[in-house]
XYZ file of C-alpha atoms in Angstrom:
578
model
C 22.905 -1.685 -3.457
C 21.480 1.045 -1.339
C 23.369 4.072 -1.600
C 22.330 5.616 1.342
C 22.854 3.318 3.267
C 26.564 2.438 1.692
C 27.449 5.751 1.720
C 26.471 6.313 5.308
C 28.480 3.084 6.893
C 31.498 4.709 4.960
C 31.077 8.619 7.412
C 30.046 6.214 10.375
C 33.759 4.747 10.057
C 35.536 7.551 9.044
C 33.345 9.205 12.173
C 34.392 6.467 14.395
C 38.430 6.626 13.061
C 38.033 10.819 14.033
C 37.130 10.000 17.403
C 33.552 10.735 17.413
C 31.276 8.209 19.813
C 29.336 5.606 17.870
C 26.461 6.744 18.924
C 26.656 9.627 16.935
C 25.155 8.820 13.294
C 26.485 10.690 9.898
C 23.114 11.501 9.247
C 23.437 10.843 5.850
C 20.566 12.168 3.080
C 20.449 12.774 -1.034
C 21.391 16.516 -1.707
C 18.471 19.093 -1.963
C 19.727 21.761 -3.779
C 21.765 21.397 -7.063
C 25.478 22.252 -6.621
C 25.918 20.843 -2.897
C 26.632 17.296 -4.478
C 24.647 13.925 -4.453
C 24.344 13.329 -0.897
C 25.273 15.502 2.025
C 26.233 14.397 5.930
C 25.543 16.590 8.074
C 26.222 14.474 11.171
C 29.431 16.484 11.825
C 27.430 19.362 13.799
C 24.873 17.600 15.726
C 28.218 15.132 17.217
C 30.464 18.702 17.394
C 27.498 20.027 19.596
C 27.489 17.202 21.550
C 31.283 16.662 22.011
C 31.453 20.976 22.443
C 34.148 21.331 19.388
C 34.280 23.607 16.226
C 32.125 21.561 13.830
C 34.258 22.603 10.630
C 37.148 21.136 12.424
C 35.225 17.986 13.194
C 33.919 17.144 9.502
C 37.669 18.504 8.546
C 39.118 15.375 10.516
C 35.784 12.831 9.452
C 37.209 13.975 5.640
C 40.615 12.976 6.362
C 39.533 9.217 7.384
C 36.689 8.392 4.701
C 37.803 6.430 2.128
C 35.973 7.056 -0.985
C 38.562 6.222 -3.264
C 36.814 5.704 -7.367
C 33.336 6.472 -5.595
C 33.429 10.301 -5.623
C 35.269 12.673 -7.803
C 35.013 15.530 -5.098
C 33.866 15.372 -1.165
C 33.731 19.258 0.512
C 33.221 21.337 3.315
C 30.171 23.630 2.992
C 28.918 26.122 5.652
C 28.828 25.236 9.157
C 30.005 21.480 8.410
C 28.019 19.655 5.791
C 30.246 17.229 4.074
C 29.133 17.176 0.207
C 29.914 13.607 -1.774
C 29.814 14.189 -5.319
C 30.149 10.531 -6.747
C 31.749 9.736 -9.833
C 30.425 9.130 -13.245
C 32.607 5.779 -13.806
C 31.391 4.670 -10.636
C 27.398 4.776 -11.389
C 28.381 3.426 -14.219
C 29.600 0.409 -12.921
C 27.243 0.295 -10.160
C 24.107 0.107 -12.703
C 26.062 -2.091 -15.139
C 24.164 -5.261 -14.993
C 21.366 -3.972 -12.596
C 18.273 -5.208 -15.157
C 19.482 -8.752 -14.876
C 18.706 -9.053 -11.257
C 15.594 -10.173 -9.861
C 15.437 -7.333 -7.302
C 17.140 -4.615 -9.325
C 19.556 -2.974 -7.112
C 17.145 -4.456 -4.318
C 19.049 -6.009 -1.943
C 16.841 -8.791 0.205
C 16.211 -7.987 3.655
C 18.699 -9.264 5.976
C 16.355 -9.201 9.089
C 13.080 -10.907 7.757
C 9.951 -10.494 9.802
C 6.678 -12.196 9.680
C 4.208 -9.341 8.499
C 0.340 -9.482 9.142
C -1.460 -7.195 6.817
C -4.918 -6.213 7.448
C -6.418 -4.342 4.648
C -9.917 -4.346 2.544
C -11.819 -5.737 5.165
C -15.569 -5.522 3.468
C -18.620 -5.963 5.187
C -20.283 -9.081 3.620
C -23.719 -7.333 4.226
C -23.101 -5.306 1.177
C -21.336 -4.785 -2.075
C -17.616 -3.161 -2.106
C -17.998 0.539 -2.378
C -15.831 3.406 -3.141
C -14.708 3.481 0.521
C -13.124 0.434 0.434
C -10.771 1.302 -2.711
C -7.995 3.130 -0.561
C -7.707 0.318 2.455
C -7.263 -2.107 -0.622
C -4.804 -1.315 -2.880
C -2.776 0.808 -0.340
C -2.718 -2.621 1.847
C -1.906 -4.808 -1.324
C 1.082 -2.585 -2.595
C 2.699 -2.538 0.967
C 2.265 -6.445 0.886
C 3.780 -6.493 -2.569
C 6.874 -4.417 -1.295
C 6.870 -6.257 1.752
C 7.741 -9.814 -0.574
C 9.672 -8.278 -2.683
C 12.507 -7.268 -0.065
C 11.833 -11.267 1.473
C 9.728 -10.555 4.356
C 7.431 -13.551 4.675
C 3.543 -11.848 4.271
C 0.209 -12.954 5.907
C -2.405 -11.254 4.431
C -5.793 -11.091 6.364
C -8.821 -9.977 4.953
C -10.912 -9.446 8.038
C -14.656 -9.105 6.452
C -17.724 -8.591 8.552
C -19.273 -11.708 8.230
C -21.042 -11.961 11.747
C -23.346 -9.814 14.039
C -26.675 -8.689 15.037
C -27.699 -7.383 11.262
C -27.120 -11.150 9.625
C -30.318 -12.083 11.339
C -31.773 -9.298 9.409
C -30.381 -10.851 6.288
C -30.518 -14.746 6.652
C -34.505 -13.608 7.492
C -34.586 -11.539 4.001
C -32.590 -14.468 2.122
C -35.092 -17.252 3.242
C -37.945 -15.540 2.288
C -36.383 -14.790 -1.288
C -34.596 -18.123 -1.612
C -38.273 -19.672 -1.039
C -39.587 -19.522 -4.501
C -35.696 -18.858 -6.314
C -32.300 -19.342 -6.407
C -29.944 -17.995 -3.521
C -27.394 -16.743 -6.387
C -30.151 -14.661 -7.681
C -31.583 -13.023 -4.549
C -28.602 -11.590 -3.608
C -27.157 -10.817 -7.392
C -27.036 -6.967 -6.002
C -26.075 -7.448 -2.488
C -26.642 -3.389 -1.972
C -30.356 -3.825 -3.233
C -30.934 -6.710 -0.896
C -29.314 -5.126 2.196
C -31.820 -1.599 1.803
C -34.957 -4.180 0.436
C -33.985 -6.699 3.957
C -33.612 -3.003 5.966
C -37.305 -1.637 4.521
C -38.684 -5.440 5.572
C -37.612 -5.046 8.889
C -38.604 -1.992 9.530
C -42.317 -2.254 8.139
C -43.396 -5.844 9.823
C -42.775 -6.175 13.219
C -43.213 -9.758 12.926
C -40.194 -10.625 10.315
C -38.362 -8.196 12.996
C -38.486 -10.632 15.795
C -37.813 -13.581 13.295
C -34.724 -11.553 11.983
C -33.779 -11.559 16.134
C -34.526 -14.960 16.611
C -32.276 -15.775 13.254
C -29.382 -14.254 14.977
C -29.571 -16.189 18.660
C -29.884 -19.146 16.216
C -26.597 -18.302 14.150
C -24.728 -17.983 17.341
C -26.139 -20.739 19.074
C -24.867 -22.738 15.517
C -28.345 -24.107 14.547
C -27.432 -26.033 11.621
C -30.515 -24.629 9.315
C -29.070 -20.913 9.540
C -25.680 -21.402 9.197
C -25.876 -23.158 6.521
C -28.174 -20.011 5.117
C -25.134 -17.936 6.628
C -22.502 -20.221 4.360
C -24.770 -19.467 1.231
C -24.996 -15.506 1.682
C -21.227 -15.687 3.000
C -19.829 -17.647 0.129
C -22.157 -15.862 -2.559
C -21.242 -12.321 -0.726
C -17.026 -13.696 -0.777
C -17.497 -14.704 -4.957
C -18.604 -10.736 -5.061
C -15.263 -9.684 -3.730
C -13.732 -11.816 -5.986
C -14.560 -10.120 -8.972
C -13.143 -6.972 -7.865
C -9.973 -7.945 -6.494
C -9.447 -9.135 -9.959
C -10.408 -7.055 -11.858
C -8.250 -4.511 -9.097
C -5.524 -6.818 -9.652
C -4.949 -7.352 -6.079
C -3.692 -10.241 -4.479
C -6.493 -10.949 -1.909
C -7.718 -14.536 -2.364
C -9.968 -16.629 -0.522
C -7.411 -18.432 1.496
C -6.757 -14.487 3.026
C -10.411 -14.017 4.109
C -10.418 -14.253 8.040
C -13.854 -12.645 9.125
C -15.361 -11.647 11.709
C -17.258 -15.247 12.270
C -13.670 -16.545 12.963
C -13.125 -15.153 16.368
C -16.680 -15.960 17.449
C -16.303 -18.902 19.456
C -12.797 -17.043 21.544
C -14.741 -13.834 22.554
C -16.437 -15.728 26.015
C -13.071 -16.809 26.604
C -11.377 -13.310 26.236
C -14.020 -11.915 28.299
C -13.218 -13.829 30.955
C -9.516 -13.483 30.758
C -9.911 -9.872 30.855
C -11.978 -10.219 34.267
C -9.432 -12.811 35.741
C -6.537 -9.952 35.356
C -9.022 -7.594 36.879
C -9.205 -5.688 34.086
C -12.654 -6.104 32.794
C -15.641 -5.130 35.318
C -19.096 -4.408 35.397
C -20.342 -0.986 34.807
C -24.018 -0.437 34.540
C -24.418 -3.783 33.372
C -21.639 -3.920 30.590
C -18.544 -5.840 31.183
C -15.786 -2.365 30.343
C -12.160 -2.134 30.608
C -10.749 1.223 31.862
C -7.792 2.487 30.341
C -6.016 5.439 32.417
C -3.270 5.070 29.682
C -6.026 6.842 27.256
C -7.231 9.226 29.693
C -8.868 12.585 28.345
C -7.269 16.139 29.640
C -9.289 15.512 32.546
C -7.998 12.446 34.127
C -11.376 10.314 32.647
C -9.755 6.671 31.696
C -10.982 5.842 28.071
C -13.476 3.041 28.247
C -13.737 -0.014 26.252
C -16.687 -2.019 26.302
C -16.248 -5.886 25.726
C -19.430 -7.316 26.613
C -22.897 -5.327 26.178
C -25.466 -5.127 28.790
C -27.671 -8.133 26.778
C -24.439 -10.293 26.364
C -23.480 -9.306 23.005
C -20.024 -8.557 22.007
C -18.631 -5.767 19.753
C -16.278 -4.415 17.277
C -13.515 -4.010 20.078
C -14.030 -7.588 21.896
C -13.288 -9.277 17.630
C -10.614 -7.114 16.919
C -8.877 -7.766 20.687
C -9.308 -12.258 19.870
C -8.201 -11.009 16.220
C -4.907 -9.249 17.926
C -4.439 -11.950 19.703
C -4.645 -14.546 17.124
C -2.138 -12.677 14.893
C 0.405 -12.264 17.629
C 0.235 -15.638 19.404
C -1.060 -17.980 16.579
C 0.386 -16.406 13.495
C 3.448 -15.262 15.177
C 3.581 -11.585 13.840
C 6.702 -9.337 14.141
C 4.587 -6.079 12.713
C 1.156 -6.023 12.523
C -0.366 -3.077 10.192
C -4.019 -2.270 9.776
C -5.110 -0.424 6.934
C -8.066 1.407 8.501
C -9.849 4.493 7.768
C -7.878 6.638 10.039
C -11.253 7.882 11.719
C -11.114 4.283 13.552
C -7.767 5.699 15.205
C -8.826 6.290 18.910
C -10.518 2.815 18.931
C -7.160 0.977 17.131
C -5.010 2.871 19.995
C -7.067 1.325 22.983
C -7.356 -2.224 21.421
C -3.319 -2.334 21.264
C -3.090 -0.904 24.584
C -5.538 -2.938 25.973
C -4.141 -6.023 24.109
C -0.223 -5.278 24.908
C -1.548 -4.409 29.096
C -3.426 -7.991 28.946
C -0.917 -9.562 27.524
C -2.278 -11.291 24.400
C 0.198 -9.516 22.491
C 3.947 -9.036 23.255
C 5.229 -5.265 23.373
C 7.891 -6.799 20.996
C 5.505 -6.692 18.235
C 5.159 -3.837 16.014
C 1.691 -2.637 16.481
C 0.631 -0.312 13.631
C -2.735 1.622 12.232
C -1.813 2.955 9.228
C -5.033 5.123 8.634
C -6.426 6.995 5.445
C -7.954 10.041 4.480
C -11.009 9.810 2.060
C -11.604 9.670 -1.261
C -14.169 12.889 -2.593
C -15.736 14.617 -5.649
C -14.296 17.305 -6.948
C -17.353 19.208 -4.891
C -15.111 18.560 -2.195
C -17.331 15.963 -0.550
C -17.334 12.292 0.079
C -17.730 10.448 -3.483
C -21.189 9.587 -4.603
C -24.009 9.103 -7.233
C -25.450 12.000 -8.812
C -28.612 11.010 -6.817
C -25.986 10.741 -3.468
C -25.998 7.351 -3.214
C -23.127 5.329 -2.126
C -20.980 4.284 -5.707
C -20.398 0.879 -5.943
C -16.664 -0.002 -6.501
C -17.497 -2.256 -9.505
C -19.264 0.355 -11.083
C -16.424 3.147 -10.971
C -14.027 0.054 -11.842
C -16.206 -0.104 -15.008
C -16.698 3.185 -16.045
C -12.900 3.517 -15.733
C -11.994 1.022 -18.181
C -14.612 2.290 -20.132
C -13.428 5.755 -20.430
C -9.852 4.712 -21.144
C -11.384 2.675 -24.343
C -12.530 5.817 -25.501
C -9.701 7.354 -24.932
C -7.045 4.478 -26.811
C -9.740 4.681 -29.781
C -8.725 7.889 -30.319
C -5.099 8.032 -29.666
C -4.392 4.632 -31.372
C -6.506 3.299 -33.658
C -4.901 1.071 -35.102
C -4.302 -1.295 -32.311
C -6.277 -4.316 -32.911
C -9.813 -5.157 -31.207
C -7.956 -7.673 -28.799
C -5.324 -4.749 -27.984
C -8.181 -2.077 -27.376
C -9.669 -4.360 -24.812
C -6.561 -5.284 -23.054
C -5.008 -1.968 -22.649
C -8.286 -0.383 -21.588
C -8.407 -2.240 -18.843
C -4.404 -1.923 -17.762
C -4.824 1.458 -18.297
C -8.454 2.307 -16.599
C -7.472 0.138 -13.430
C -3.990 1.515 -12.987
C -5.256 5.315 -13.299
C -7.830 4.662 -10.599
C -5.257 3.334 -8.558
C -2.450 5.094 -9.277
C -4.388 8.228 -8.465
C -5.271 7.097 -5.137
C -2.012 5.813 -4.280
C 0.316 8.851 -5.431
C -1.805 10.913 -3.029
C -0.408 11.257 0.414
C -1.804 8.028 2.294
C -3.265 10.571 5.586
C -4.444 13.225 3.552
C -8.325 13.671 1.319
C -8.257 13.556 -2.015
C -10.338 14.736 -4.760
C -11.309 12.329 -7.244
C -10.950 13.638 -11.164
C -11.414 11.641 -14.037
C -9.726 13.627 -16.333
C -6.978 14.029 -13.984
C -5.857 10.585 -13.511
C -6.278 9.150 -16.994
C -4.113 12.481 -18.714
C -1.108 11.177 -20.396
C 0.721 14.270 -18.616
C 1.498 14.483 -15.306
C 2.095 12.351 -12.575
C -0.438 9.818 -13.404
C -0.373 5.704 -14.060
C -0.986 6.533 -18.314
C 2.031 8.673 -18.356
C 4.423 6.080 -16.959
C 2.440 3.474 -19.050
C 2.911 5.385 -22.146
C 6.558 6.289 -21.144
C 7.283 2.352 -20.689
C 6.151 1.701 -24.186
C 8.081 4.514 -25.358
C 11.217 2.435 -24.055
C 10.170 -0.860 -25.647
C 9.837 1.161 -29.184
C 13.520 2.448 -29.089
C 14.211 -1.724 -28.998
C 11.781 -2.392 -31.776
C 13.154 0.364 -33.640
C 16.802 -0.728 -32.996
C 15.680 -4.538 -33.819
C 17.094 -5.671 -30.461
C 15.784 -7.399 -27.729
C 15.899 -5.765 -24.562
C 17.426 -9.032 -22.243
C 20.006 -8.856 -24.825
C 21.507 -5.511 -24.067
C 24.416 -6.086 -21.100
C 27.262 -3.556 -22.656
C 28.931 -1.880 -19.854
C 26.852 1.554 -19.142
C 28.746 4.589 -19.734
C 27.856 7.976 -17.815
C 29.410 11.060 -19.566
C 26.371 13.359 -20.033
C 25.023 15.395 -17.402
C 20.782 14.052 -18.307
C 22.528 10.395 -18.038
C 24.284 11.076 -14.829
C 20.853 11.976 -13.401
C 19.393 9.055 -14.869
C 21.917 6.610 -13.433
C 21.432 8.655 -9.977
C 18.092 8.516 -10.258
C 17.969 4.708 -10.857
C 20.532 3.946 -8.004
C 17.593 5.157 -5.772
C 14.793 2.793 -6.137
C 16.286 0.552 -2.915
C 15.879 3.873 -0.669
C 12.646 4.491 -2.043
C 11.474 0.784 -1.174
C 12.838 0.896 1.955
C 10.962 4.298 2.820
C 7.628 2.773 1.309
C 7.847 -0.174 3.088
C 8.785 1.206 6.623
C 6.507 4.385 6.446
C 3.800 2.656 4.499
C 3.522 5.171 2.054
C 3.080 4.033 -1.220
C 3.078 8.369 -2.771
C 6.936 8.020 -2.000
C 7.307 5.335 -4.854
C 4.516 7.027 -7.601
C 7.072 10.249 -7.198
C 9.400 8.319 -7.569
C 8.513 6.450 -10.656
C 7.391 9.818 -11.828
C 11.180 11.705 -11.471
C 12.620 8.784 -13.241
C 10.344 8.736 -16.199
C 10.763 12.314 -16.263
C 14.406 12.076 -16.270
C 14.673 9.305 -18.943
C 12.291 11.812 -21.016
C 15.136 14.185 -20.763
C 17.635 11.890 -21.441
C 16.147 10.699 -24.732
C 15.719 14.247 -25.711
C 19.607 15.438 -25.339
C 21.658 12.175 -25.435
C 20.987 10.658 -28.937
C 20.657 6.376 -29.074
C 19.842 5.195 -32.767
C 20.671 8.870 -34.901
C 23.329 8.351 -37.696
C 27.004 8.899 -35.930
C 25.897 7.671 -32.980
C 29.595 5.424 -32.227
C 28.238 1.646 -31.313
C 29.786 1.536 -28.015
C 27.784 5.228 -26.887
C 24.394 3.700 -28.246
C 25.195 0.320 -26.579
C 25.668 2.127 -23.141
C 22.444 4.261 -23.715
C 20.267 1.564 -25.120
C 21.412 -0.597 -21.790
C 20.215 2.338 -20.001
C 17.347 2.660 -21.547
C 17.030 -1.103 -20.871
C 17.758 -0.371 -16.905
C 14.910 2.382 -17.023
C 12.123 0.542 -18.439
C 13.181 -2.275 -16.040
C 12.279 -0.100 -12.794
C 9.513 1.892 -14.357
C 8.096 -1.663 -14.755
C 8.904 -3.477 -11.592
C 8.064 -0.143 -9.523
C 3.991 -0.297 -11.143
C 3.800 -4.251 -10.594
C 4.880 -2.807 -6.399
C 1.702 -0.694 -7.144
C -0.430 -3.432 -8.466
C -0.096 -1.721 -12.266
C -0.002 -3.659 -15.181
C 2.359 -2.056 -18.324
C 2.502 -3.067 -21.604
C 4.491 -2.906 -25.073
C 2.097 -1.274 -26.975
C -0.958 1.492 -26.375
């Protein structure tokens, strides 16, 4: 159940039985501040302005019409016309009372499902995954994760840059190489090959005007270089792979819709675009004009579909991509996860796209951008030489470290153990300490700050889930077992249960802001709170009555439940031991 939202349809009646217009919401949130209850509506002024009454009076008469009977122990008047709800302890009780058996949790499916297009991680195919292509990633997969998990149905799309002008430069550089070896081997580090294929064509003017020719060829579908494109391509895809597995994302192959996809529509677009008089020529380029993007001077934004030469771009893809999601794949919300520098160019393809109709102003168009990733210099993240870091490298390194670190806080797990945990823990601190970070904002990239055991990082709720399954091992129980009826009585359990009863809000929040930092605080306040918990309310001390240590192991139980299912949202693995 989602409070909130329960809570809220009980004001809106009591609202509507006072008098006030429907229209009129209870604005309904959690409290803030300690004392003013659990959650506070504070719709009673904003409808007392509107209606020009005495806004006491009004949340007086909303008071005497919500029925809240065994929900809250106390509802009040405070200042100018908040109404407090103070909910009762039997009630959470009851309410989280066989909450770990679900599926969802308290997660209630959606009861509007939409069809969701997610664009996220999006390489270029030309090189290896680097450290800018972490955030779109795992920002895009835990969204998608959240999206199924509420029963929206999810089309991921990996849109990878598998086409263009610089595969000519490539295809040239791999049949040279692939001459006197192995495809697999020539392009075993993709980054090398890209800067060795850049230095070629730069120093021989001849391979230059091969590396052109290569590229009329590959879009003219001569059968000799695209099948030297399929090599690189499905080589440069098995890359990708790797890391997404080792990421523990949910990308696969069957997501990957490139670039090369939309190549055959983009004529066709063109042309569409000129038939609605939208597209014309302007110094030889085929633009589109958008007054809806004008500057502070009046100067329509201009979009360029068709180069001077006859070559496409970026803009002319993404519009036959838009289109192919809204028409073909029948989105309801589209959201691209896209460095949020790309933001001026993702507003004029979705106007342009809505204007020419290949996508209905129905759909849900959204760019979800990011801020990046940068040493703790303050800069973008590279080498110590200032190269670009390659994602499987940091991926490595971070599992690495986080052996080193298990070796020395437990020993005695086994060899097998070591291994496994280093790599739950190493991949979800990278990721965690992306993804608690405010999605739009920079953040500075510390390995000492994300795998610390304190804090708000992916190791401390690790550690704090294991914590949970000890207390079971300890009691000799096993956790499915555990259904006693949960009793609230202490003031660190009553903030516990609260706390638990919130994880639907939280989802709901995550999935319709995308803004997976709302769920790693989350996660964070509960493990917290169950820390606090364990401290002051006793389970397996001598004198300890059974029926009190039932209700607090099932609560424990509950806790580890949502500490769990809330890092699988994120893409982080837990474990019983570490």
């Amino acid at each position: 159940m989602n409070i909130r939202e329960f809570l809220a349809d009980k004001v809106q009646s009591a609202m509507q039985a006072a008098g006030i217009p429907s229209e009129l919401g209870p604005h309904l949130a959690p409290a803030k501040k300690a004392g003013f209850g659990d959650y506070q509506a504070n719709g009673a002024m904003a409808a007392a302005k509107a209606m020009r009454t005495n806004p006491r009076e009004l949340a007086a008469k909303i008071l005497d019409h919500l029925e809240l009977d065994g929900i809250a122990d106390k509802v009040e008047i405070a200042g100018p016309g908040f109404i407090n709800i103070h909910l009762a302890n039997s009630w959470l009780g009851q309410q989280l009372s066989g909450v770990a058996e679900q599926a969802t949790l308290s997660v209630e499916p959606t009861s509007a499902p939409q069809t969701v297009v997610v664009d996220y991680s999006s390489p270029n195919l030309a090189k290896e995954m680097h450290v800018g292509h972490l955030r779109s990633t795992i920002i895009g997969d835990a969204i998608v994760r959240a999206l199924e998990f509420v029963g929206h149905k999810v089309i991921r799309q990996n849109h990878v840059g598998d086409w263009g002008t610089q595969f000519g430069m490539l295809l040239a550089e791999l049949e040279s190489q692939t001459q006197a070896t192995d495809a697999e081997i020539a392009l075993h580090d993709l980054e090398a090959f890209y800067q060795q294929a850049k230095q070629h064509f730069d120093a021989d003017p001849e391979f230059a005007n091969t590396a052109r020719d290569y590229v009329v060829k590959l879009q003219s579908g001569d059968e000799k270089i695209l099948a030297l494109w399929h090599k690189f391509r499905e080589i440069s895809l098995s890359h990708g792979d790797e890391i997404y597995q080792t990421l523990n994302v949910t990308l696969s192959r069957e997501d990957v819709m490139g670039e090369s996809a939309y190549n055959d529509d983009l004529p066709v677009l063109v042309k569409a675009l000129e038939d609605q008089g939208l597209a014309v020529v302007d110094q030889g380029a085929k633009v589109v004009f958008l007054q809806e993007l004008a500057d502070k001077k009046g100067n329509p934004s201009p979009v360029i579909v068709q180069k001077q030469d006859g070559g496409y771009l970026y803009a002319t893809t993404d519009l036959a991509c838009l289109r192919y999601r809204a028409n073909t794949l029948n989105a309801d919300r589209l959201m691209y996860f896209i460095d949020q520098r790309q933001g001026l160019h993702m507003q004029q393809i979705f106007t342009l796209g809505v204007k020419a109709g290949f996508a209905s102003s129905d759909i849900s168009l959204e760019h979800h951008g990011f801020g990046t990733m940068n040493g703790e210099d303050g800069k973008p993240f590279k080498t110590r030489s200032g190269g670009t870091v390659k994602l499987a490298d940091l991926l490595d390194e971070a599992v690495e470290r986080a052996r080193a670190l298990i070796e020395t806080k437990n020993p005695e797990l086994s060899e097998q153990e070591k291994t496994a945990v280093a790599l739950k823990v190493g991949i979800g601190a990278v990721k965690y300490a992306d993804l608690s970070k405010t999605r739009t904002t920079d953040y500075i990239f510390s390995w000492d700050a994300m795998l610390a055991f304190e804090g708000n990082t992916a190791p401390y709720l690790q550690y704090a889930y294991t914590r949970i399954q000890s207390i079971f091992r300890k009691a000799g129980v096993e956790p499915s077992s555990l259904t006693a009826q949960i009793s609230v009585e202490a003031e660190q359990e009553r903030h516990l249960a609260l706390k638990l009863l919130q994880f639907p809000e939280v989802v709901e929040l995550m999935i319709k802001e995308a803004f997976p930092h709302v769920l790693c605080t989350y996660l964070f306040e509960l493990a917290s709170a169950f820390m606090t918990f364990y401290e002051a309310c006793p389970i397996l001390k001598d004198g300890v009555e059974e029926p009190v240590k039932a209700s607090r192991l099932h609560l424990a139980r509950t806790t580890g439940e949502h500490i769990k299912q809330g890092l699988v949202l994120l893409g982080i693995d837990v474990m019983d031991r570490m």
